[in-house]
Short mmCIF file of C-alpha atoms in Angstrom, two decimals:
data_model
loop_
_atom_site.label_atom_id
_atom_site.label_comp_id
_atom_site.label_asym_id
_atom_site.label_seq_id
_atom_site.Cartn_x
_atom_site.Cartn_y
_atom_site.Cartn_z
CA UNK A 1 100.26 68.04 71.67
CA UNK A 2 103.80 69.53 71.54
CA UNK A 3 105.02 71.30 74.69
CA UNK A 4 104.82 75.06 75.00
CA UNK A 5 107.95 76.90 73.90
CA UNK A 6 110.30 78.06 76.60
CA UNK A 7 109.77 81.60 77.77
CA UNK A 8 112.64 83.72 76.41
CA UNK A 9 115.22 84.33 79.12
CA UNK A 10 113.77 81.73 81.47
CA UNK A 11 115.76 78.50 81.08
CA UNK A 12 113.82 75.37 81.85
CA UNK A 13 110.48 77.19 82.00
CA UNK A 14 107.96 75.30 79.87
CA UNK A 15 105.03 77.66 79.72
CA UNK A 16 103.28 80.06 77.33
CA UNK A 17 105.60 82.93 76.44
CA UNK A 18 103.25 85.70 77.60
CA UNK A 19 100.24 86.72 79.59
CA UNK A 20 97.98 88.19 76.95
CA UNK A 21 94.86 90.28 77.12
CA UNK A 22 93.33 91.84 80.19
CA UNK A 23 90.21 91.87 82.24
CA UNK A 24 88.01 93.59 84.80
CA UNK A 25 88.27 92.61 88.43
CA UNK A 26 87.56 94.31 91.73
CA UNK A 27 90.57 94.71 94.00
CA UNK A 28 89.99 92.45 97.02
CA UNK A 29 89.12 94.29 100.19
CA UNK A 30 90.11 93.77 103.77
CA UNK A 31 88.25 95.30 106.70
CA UNK A 32 86.20 97.47 104.36
CA UNK A 33 89.23 98.99 102.66
CA UNK A 34 91.42 98.18 99.70
CA UNK A 35 93.55 95.06 100.01
CA UNK A 36 96.81 95.84 101.80
CA UNK A 37 95.90 99.45 102.55
CA UNK A 38 95.18 101.03 105.90
CA UNK A 39 94.88 104.61 107.22
CA UNK A 40 98.07 104.17 109.29
CA UNK A 41 100.21 103.07 106.36
CA UNK A 42 103.23 105.18 105.46
CA UNK A 43 102.42 107.99 107.88
CA UNK A 44 105.52 110.02 108.89
CA UNK A 45 107.09 109.22 112.27
CA UNK A 46 104.79 110.07 115.16
CA UNK A 47 101.89 108.54 117.06
CA UNK A 48 100.55 106.90 113.87
CA UNK A 49 103.87 106.01 112.23
CA UNK A 50 105.17 102.60 111.25
CA UNK A 51 106.70 101.98 114.65
CA UNK A 52 103.20 102.18 116.16
CA UNK A 53 101.50 99.76 113.75
CA UNK A 54 101.69 96.83 116.22
CA UNK A 55 99.52 98.74 118.70
CA UNK A 56 96.48 98.42 116.46
CA UNK A 57 97.64 95.46 114.40
CA UNK A 58 99.54 92.90 116.51
CA UNK A 59 100.79 90.96 113.50
CA UNK A 60 102.89 93.99 112.51
CA UNK A 61 105.10 93.17 115.50
CA UNK A 62 105.53 89.53 114.49
CA UNK A 63 108.78 87.73 113.83
CA UNK A 64 108.20 87.03 110.12
CA UNK A 65 107.61 90.53 108.79
CA UNK A 66 108.40 92.07 105.40
CA UNK A 67 110.25 93.67 103.72
CA UNK A 68 113.78 92.55 104.60
CA UNK A 69 117.34 93.42 103.62
CA UNK A 70 118.57 90.32 101.80
CA UNK A 71 122.27 89.63 102.38
CA UNK A 72 123.05 87.72 99.25
CA UNK A 73 126.07 85.81 100.57
CA UNK A 74 123.91 84.35 103.31
CA UNK A 75 121.12 83.17 101.03
CA UNK A 76 120.90 79.38 100.89
CA UNK A 77 121.02 77.96 97.34
CA UNK A 78 118.18 75.55 96.60
CA UNK A 79 118.57 73.91 93.17
CA UNK A 80 115.09 72.42 93.47
CA UNK A 81 113.45 75.84 93.08
CA UNK A 82 111.96 75.96 89.55
CA UNK A 83 111.62 79.00 87.29
CA UNK A 84 108.55 81.17 87.85
CA UNK A 85 106.12 80.66 84.96
CA UNK A 86 103.16 83.00 84.47
CA UNK A 87 100.36 81.41 82.46
CA UNK A 88 96.85 82.36 81.37
CA UNK A 89 95.06 84.31 78.65
CA UNK A 90 92.05 86.26 79.93
CA UNK A 91 91.21 87.63 76.48
CA UNK A 92 89.33 90.72 77.68
CA UNK A 93 90.22 94.24 76.54
CA UNK A 94 90.89 96.30 79.68
CA UNK A 95 92.41 96.44 83.14
CA UNK A 96 91.25 98.65 86.02
CA UNK A 97 93.80 101.07 87.47
CA UNK A 98 93.03 102.80 90.76
CA UNK A 99 94.48 105.08 93.45
CA UNK A 100 93.67 103.63 96.86
CA UNK A 101 95.31 106.50 98.72
CA UNK A 102 98.49 104.52 99.34
CA UNK A 103 99.62 103.32 95.92
CA UNK A 104 98.59 102.78 92.30
CA UNK A 105 96.83 99.42 92.00
CA UNK A 106 96.25 97.48 88.78
CA UNK A 107 93.58 94.80 89.27
CA UNK A 108 94.35 91.50 87.55
CA UNK A 109 91.97 88.69 86.55
CA UNK A 110 92.31 85.36 88.42
CA UNK A 111 92.70 83.52 85.13
CA UNK A 112 96.34 84.67 85.21
CA UNK A 113 98.18 81.96 87.15
CA UNK A 114 101.68 81.14 88.34
CA UNK A 115 103.50 77.87 87.85
CA UNK A 116 106.67 77.08 89.74
CA UNK A 117 105.13 77.44 93.23
CA UNK A 118 104.03 74.71 95.66
CA UNK A 119 100.38 75.12 94.58
CA UNK A 120 98.42 76.99 91.93
CA UNK A 121 98.22 80.74 92.57
CA UNK A 122 95.90 83.17 90.81
CA UNK A 123 96.64 86.84 90.20
CA UNK A 124 94.82 89.49 92.22
CA UNK A 125 96.60 92.79 91.61
CA UNK A 126 99.90 94.60 91.23
CA UNK A 127 101.02 97.81 92.85
CA UNK A 128 104.09 100.00 93.36
CA UNK A 129 106.28 101.44 96.12
CA UNK A 130 108.47 104.50 95.64
CA UNK A 131 110.18 107.39 97.41
CA UNK A 132 110.06 111.11 96.74
CA UNK A 133 111.54 113.47 94.13
CA UNK A 134 115.25 114.05 94.61
CA UNK A 135 115.78 110.93 96.73
CA UNK A 136 117.40 107.77 95.40
CA UNK A 137 115.53 105.07 97.32
CA UNK A 138 111.91 103.95 97.29
CA UNK A 139 111.88 100.15 97.10
CA UNK A 140 110.85 98.05 100.07
CA UNK A 141 113.28 95.14 99.81
CA UNK A 142 116.99 95.84 100.00
CA UNK A 143 119.80 93.77 98.50
CA UNK A 144 123.01 94.02 100.51
CA UNK A 145 121.86 97.33 101.94
CA UNK A 146 121.00 98.91 98.58
CA UNK A 147 117.53 100.35 98.14
CA UNK A 148 116.39 100.61 94.51
CA UNK A 149 114.38 103.67 93.39
CA UNK A 150 111.09 101.73 93.27
CA UNK A 151 109.57 98.26 93.53
CA UNK A 152 106.59 96.51 91.98
CA UNK A 153 104.62 93.75 93.71
CA UNK A 154 102.43 91.29 91.81
CA UNK A 155 100.04 89.71 94.31
CA UNK A 156 98.62 86.19 93.90
CA UNK A 157 96.50 83.95 96.14
CA UNK A 158 96.28 80.19 96.60
CA UNK A 159 93.36 79.40 94.33
CA UNK A 160 93.33 75.73 95.35
CA UNK A 161 92.38 76.53 98.94
CA UNK A 162 90.79 80.00 98.94
CA UNK A 163 88.24 81.94 96.92
CA UNK A 164 90.04 85.29 96.88
CA UNK A 165 92.99 87.22 98.29
CA UNK A 166 90.96 88.63 101.17
CA UNK A 167 90.38 85.13 102.47
CA UNK A 168 93.84 83.83 101.62
CA UNK A 169 95.69 86.58 103.48
CA UNK A 170 94.54 85.17 106.82
CA UNK A 171 96.34 81.85 106.25
CA UNK A 172 100.03 80.96 106.19
CA UNK A 173 101.16 80.56 102.60
CA UNK A 174 97.86 81.89 101.33
CA UNK A 175 99.51 84.64 99.27
CA UNK A 176 102.43 84.63 96.85
CA UNK A 177 103.95 87.97 95.86
CA UNK A 178 106.47 88.59 93.09
CA UNK A 179 108.80 91.49 93.87
CA UNK A 180 110.51 93.38 91.04
CA UNK A 181 113.13 96.05 91.78
CA UNK A 182 112.99 99.04 89.44
CA UNK A 183 116.23 100.78 88.53
CA UNK A 184 116.73 103.89 86.40
CA UNK A 185 118.73 104.56 83.26
CA UNK A 186 120.15 108.05 83.53
CA UNK A 187 118.84 110.85 81.26
CA UNK A 188 122.09 111.39 79.37
CA UNK A 189 121.73 107.84 78.06
CA UNK A 190 119.99 106.96 74.87
CA UNK A 191 118.44 104.27 77.07
CA UNK A 192 116.44 106.88 78.95
CA UNK A 193 113.57 106.01 76.63
CA UNK A 194 110.56 104.91 78.71
CA UNK A 195 110.08 101.20 79.31
CA UNK A 196 107.17 100.60 76.90
CA UNK A 197 105.31 98.08 79.06
CA UNK A 198 105.54 100.13 82.24
CA UNK A 199 104.34 103.10 80.21
CA UNK A 200 101.07 101.21 79.73
CA UNK A 201 100.44 101.91 83.42
CA UNK A 202 102.41 105.03 84.27
CA UNK A 203 101.05 107.09 81.37
CA UNK A 204 97.57 106.75 82.93
CA UNK A 205 98.45 107.91 86.46
CA UNK A 206 97.08 111.36 85.66
CA UNK A 207 93.62 109.80 85.42
CA UNK A 208 93.79 108.53 89.02
CA UNK A 209 95.49 111.52 90.57
CA UNK A 210 93.32 111.53 93.70
CA UNK A 211 92.46 108.78 96.18
CA UNK A 212 89.41 106.80 95.19
CA UNK A 213 89.71 107.47 91.46
CA UNK A 214 89.76 104.61 88.95
CA UNK A 215 90.19 104.33 85.20
CA UNK A 216 90.12 101.61 82.55
CA UNK A 217 93.33 101.10 80.57
CA UNK A 218 93.98 98.86 77.56
CA UNK A 219 95.20 95.40 78.48
CA UNK A 220 98.77 94.35 77.79
CA UNK A 221 101.20 91.50 78.48
CA UNK A 222 101.75 91.56 82.24
CA UNK A 223 104.70 89.22 81.90
CA UNK A 224 106.55 91.97 80.04
CA UNK A 225 106.72 93.87 83.35
CA UNK A 226 108.93 91.11 84.77
CA UNK A 227 112.68 90.64 84.35
CA UNK A 228 113.85 88.35 81.53
CA UNK A 229 115.38 85.82 83.93
CA UNK A 230 112.46 84.33 85.87
CA UNK A 231 114.70 81.53 87.09
CA UNK A 232 116.87 83.82 89.26
CA UNK A 233 115.23 84.86 92.51
CA UNK A 234 115.26 84.91 96.31
CA UNK A 235 112.53 83.15 98.29
CA UNK A 236 111.43 83.58 101.90
CA UNK A 237 108.32 83.52 104.10
CA UNK A 238 107.08 86.94 105.15
CA UNK A 239 104.15 89.27 105.49
CA UNK A 240 102.07 92.02 103.98
CA UNK A 241 104.10 95.22 104.12
CA UNK A 242 101.13 97.30 105.34
CA UNK A 243 98.69 96.78 108.22
CA UNK A 244 97.31 94.30 109.10
CA UNK A 245 100.76 92.80 108.25
CA UNK A 246 99.48 89.22 108.17
CA UNK A 247 102.36 86.74 107.98
CA UNK A 248 100.87 84.85 105.07
CA UNK A 249 103.11 85.69 102.09
CA UNK A 250 105.46 83.45 100.15
CA UNK A 251 107.85 86.07 98.75
CA UNK A 252 109.74 85.79 95.46
CA UNK A 253 112.15 88.68 94.86
CA UNK A 254 113.74 88.57 91.43
CA UNK A 255 117.49 89.04 91.44
CA UNK A 256 117.42 90.91 88.14
CA UNK A 257 115.97 94.44 88.14
CA UNK A 258 113.90 96.08 85.43
CA UNK A 259 115.08 99.44 84.13
CA UNK A 260 112.72 102.36 83.60
CA UNK A 261 113.49 105.93 82.61
CA UNK A 262 114.01 108.77 85.04
CA UNK A 263 110.88 110.40 83.65
CA UNK A 264 108.86 107.29 84.51
CA UNK A 265 110.22 107.27 88.06
CA UNK A 266 109.26 110.92 88.38
CA UNK A 267 105.74 110.03 87.25
CA UNK A 268 105.47 107.64 90.19
CA UNK A 269 106.96 110.14 92.61
CA UNK A 270 105.02 113.21 91.58
CA UNK A 271 101.59 112.38 90.16
CA UNK A 272 99.40 110.87 92.88
CA UNK A 273 97.83 112.23 96.06
CA UNK A 274 96.81 110.46 99.24
CA UNK A 275 93.84 112.81 99.50
CA UNK A 276 90.57 112.87 97.56
CA UNK A 277 89.69 115.53 95.00
CA UNK A 278 87.24 117.06 97.49
CA UNK A 279 89.79 117.65 100.26
CA UNK A 280 91.01 121.26 100.47
CA UNK A 281 94.69 120.47 101.17
CA UNK A 282 96.11 117.91 98.71
CA UNK A 283 98.83 115.66 100.13
CA UNK A 284 101.39 114.09 97.80
CA UNK A 285 101.64 110.30 97.79
CA UNK A 286 105.38 109.77 98.42
CA UNK A 287 107.61 107.45 100.48
CA UNK A 288 105.05 104.64 100.48
CA UNK A 289 107.56 101.99 101.53
CA UNK A 290 108.03 100.16 104.81
CA UNK A 291 111.44 100.05 106.46
CA UNK A 292 113.26 96.69 106.50
CA UNK A 293 112.24 94.26 109.24
CA UNK A 294 114.36 91.83 111.24
CA UNK A 295 115.03 88.48 109.63
CA UNK A 296 114.74 86.64 112.97
CA UNK A 297 116.44 83.41 111.93
CA UNK A 298 114.28 82.99 108.83
CA UNK A 299 115.92 81.20 105.94
CA UNK A 300 116.30 83.06 102.65
CA UNK A 301 116.67 80.72 99.67
CA UNK A 302 118.14 81.47 96.26
CA UNK A 303 117.24 79.64 93.08
CA UNK A 304 120.84 79.76 91.83
CA UNK A 305 124.18 78.54 93.24
CA UNK A 306 126.06 80.87 95.55
CA UNK A 307 128.52 82.93 93.53
CA UNK A 308 127.00 81.99 90.17
CA UNK A 309 126.31 85.62 89.32
CA UNK A 310 128.73 87.32 91.70
CA UNK A 311 132.23 88.69 91.35
CA UNK A 312 135.04 87.05 93.28
CA UNK A 313 136.77 89.49 95.62
CA UNK A 314 140.37 90.10 94.63
CA UNK A 315 143.43 90.82 96.77
CA UNK A 316 144.08 94.06 98.55
CA UNK A 317 142.84 93.27 102.04
CA UNK A 318 139.53 94.17 103.55
CA UNK A 319 136.52 92.07 102.80
CA UNK A 320 135.67 90.87 106.31
CA UNK A 321 132.09 89.82 106.88
CA UNK A 322 130.46 92.66 104.96
CA UNK A 323 128.19 92.23 101.94
CA UNK A 324 129.63 90.78 98.74
CA UNK A 325 130.57 93.10 95.88
CA UNK A 326 127.75 94.08 93.53
CA UNK A 327 127.15 92.27 90.30
CA UNK A 328 127.59 93.79 86.87
CA UNK A 329 125.83 92.51 83.81
CA UNK A 330 126.37 93.00 80.09
CA UNK A 331 122.61 92.73 79.59
CA UNK A 332 121.85 95.54 82.02
CA UNK A 333 124.56 97.79 80.59
CA UNK A 334 123.24 97.14 77.11
CA UNK A 335 119.74 97.84 78.42
CA UNK A 336 120.81 101.43 79.01
CA UNK A 337 121.73 101.68 75.32
CA UNK A 338 124.83 103.77 75.89
CA UNK A 339 126.21 105.29 72.70
CA UNK A 340 128.69 103.13 70.85
CA UNK A 341 128.10 99.97 72.84
CA UNK A 342 128.82 96.50 71.59
CA UNK A 343 129.14 93.08 73.23
CA UNK A 344 130.29 93.53 76.82
CA UNK A 345 131.38 90.08 77.91
CA UNK A 346 134.81 90.16 76.27
CA UNK A 347 135.41 93.69 77.51
CA UNK A 348 134.48 92.92 81.11
CA UNK A 349 136.01 89.51 81.66
CA UNK A 350 139.33 89.74 83.48
CA UNK A 351 139.16 93.52 83.95
CA UNK A 352 139.48 95.35 87.28
CA UNK A 353 137.23 97.91 88.91
CA UNK A 354 139.39 100.06 91.18
CA UNK A 355 137.86 101.56 94.30
CA UNK A 356 140.01 103.62 96.68
CA UNK A 357 138.92 103.47 100.31
CA UNK A 358 136.28 105.94 101.48
CA UNK A 359 135.26 107.01 98.01
CA UNK A 360 131.77 106.60 96.58
CA UNK A 361 132.56 105.65 93.00
CA UNK A 362 134.17 102.88 91.03
CA UNK A 363 136.30 103.82 88.04
CA UNK A 364 135.84 101.56 85.06
CA UNK A 365 138.73 100.31 82.92
CA UNK A 366 139.49 102.62 80.02
CA UNK A 367 138.52 100.02 77.42
CA UNK A 368 135.13 99.54 79.03
CA UNK A 369 134.65 103.27 79.45
CA UNK A 370 135.28 103.84 75.76
CA UNK A 371 132.88 101.04 74.90
CA UNK A 372 130.19 102.77 76.89
CA UNK A 373 130.72 106.11 75.19
CA UNK A 374 132.22 107.45 78.43
CA UNK A 375 134.38 109.98 76.60
CA UNK A 376 131.27 112.16 76.63
CA UNK A 377 131.46 112.25 80.43
CA UNK A 378 135.17 112.76 80.95
CA UNK A 379 136.01 109.11 80.45
CA UNK A 380 135.04 108.07 83.99
CA UNK A 381 131.66 106.44 84.21
CA UNK A 382 130.74 105.74 87.82
CA UNK A 383 128.51 103.44 89.83
CA UNK A 384 126.18 104.96 92.40
CA UNK A 385 127.00 102.79 95.38
CA UNK A 386 129.73 102.53 98.02
CA UNK A 387 132.68 100.47 96.81
CA UNK A 388 134.21 97.55 98.68
CA UNK A 389 137.55 98.25 100.37
CA UNK A 390 139.50 96.37 97.68
CA UNK A 391 139.65 96.01 93.89
CA UNK A 392 137.21 93.54 92.38
CA UNK A 393 138.37 91.34 89.50
CA UNK A 394 135.73 90.91 86.83
CA UNK A 395 136.28 87.16 86.70
CA UNK A 396 132.70 86.30 85.89
CA UNK A 397 130.03 88.18 84.02
CA UNK A 398 126.36 87.38 84.50
CA UNK A 399 123.03 89.12 84.42
CA UNK A 400 122.00 90.62 87.67
CA UNK A 401 122.98 94.16 88.74
CA UNK A 402 120.50 96.13 90.76
CA UNK A 403 122.52 99.33 90.91
CA UNK A 404 121.79 102.43 88.82
CA UNK A 405 124.52 103.41 86.40
CA UNK A 406 125.69 106.93 85.63
CA UNK A 407 127.94 107.53 82.65
#
């Protein structure tokens, strides 16, 4: 039998190109509640806030907690880490989407598996973390101090050793979670069109507006929710990000974000409630992310060589021991579908992004600005993140920015 074709965008990944179909499955429970949810989760600061979780759940005060702020220059390259390969075809027509009072949860059938991990892991569910309207951040993991607008987690359990996620979460390495950072194309872009695969979920949030509600949605290719490059990721040992915070998770955070529209982000931020339909005072479900936890000498691995997808800092002083400059990718720029765009590699290579000290924008070279249709915005497209204290030569162009762009 000939080998499976390589998954597009995932070099070296010999596996079926898609997860296809869908299926019914009950979200695993823990302590009588939904998996990963707890009444104390995401409560504002106070006697029941995140800082008090260890009082009722000792593991929440452990030394291997999640999420973390990944400092990319300190990640240890490990060339032995293989691409992540989702496999499996359940062949049933629907998924179950629910509001557990803390997030939107899409139950997944265990016939969906992951290759590229130490053992075989079966899918359990996926869910989202986000902020609130008018605020930029909502993701749980940070990259060099940057918090993306939202984050998706795809939860799997070790099917070789455990019967379900509820059992697996009690054991080190029992769970494997894929983390996907969600960035936003700005509304003035043609690329503000909704991400079609994410729309398969987000367009149904109105049917699970209140806690405890569920709905059936048509199945779709779950792999299409993931970034194209499944071979570029960070890996570390951590925990559930909600009580009971068991330290049983093998984390894979993809380096490449997925871009959704601003309207889709607003659906996440403004549709759901933490309260049931019967409660007299509805409470919006917002800010359902945990703050970053201490690394505590844990090792963060990267599946790619250090500097492979990063810009080399140019002259001009500064630098120090701070985070490395952000990465800029032709693919991500093209993903925003700015008017008049063409191939970006030739435009970017060798160019300079200037960044005066104490300013919050980078000014793109004129040639690049014109290529992005920037004349419609005064010719100065900007990046929404603090600049480094020196110019950054665009000596290498790759495929990994996690920063929102505004033209």
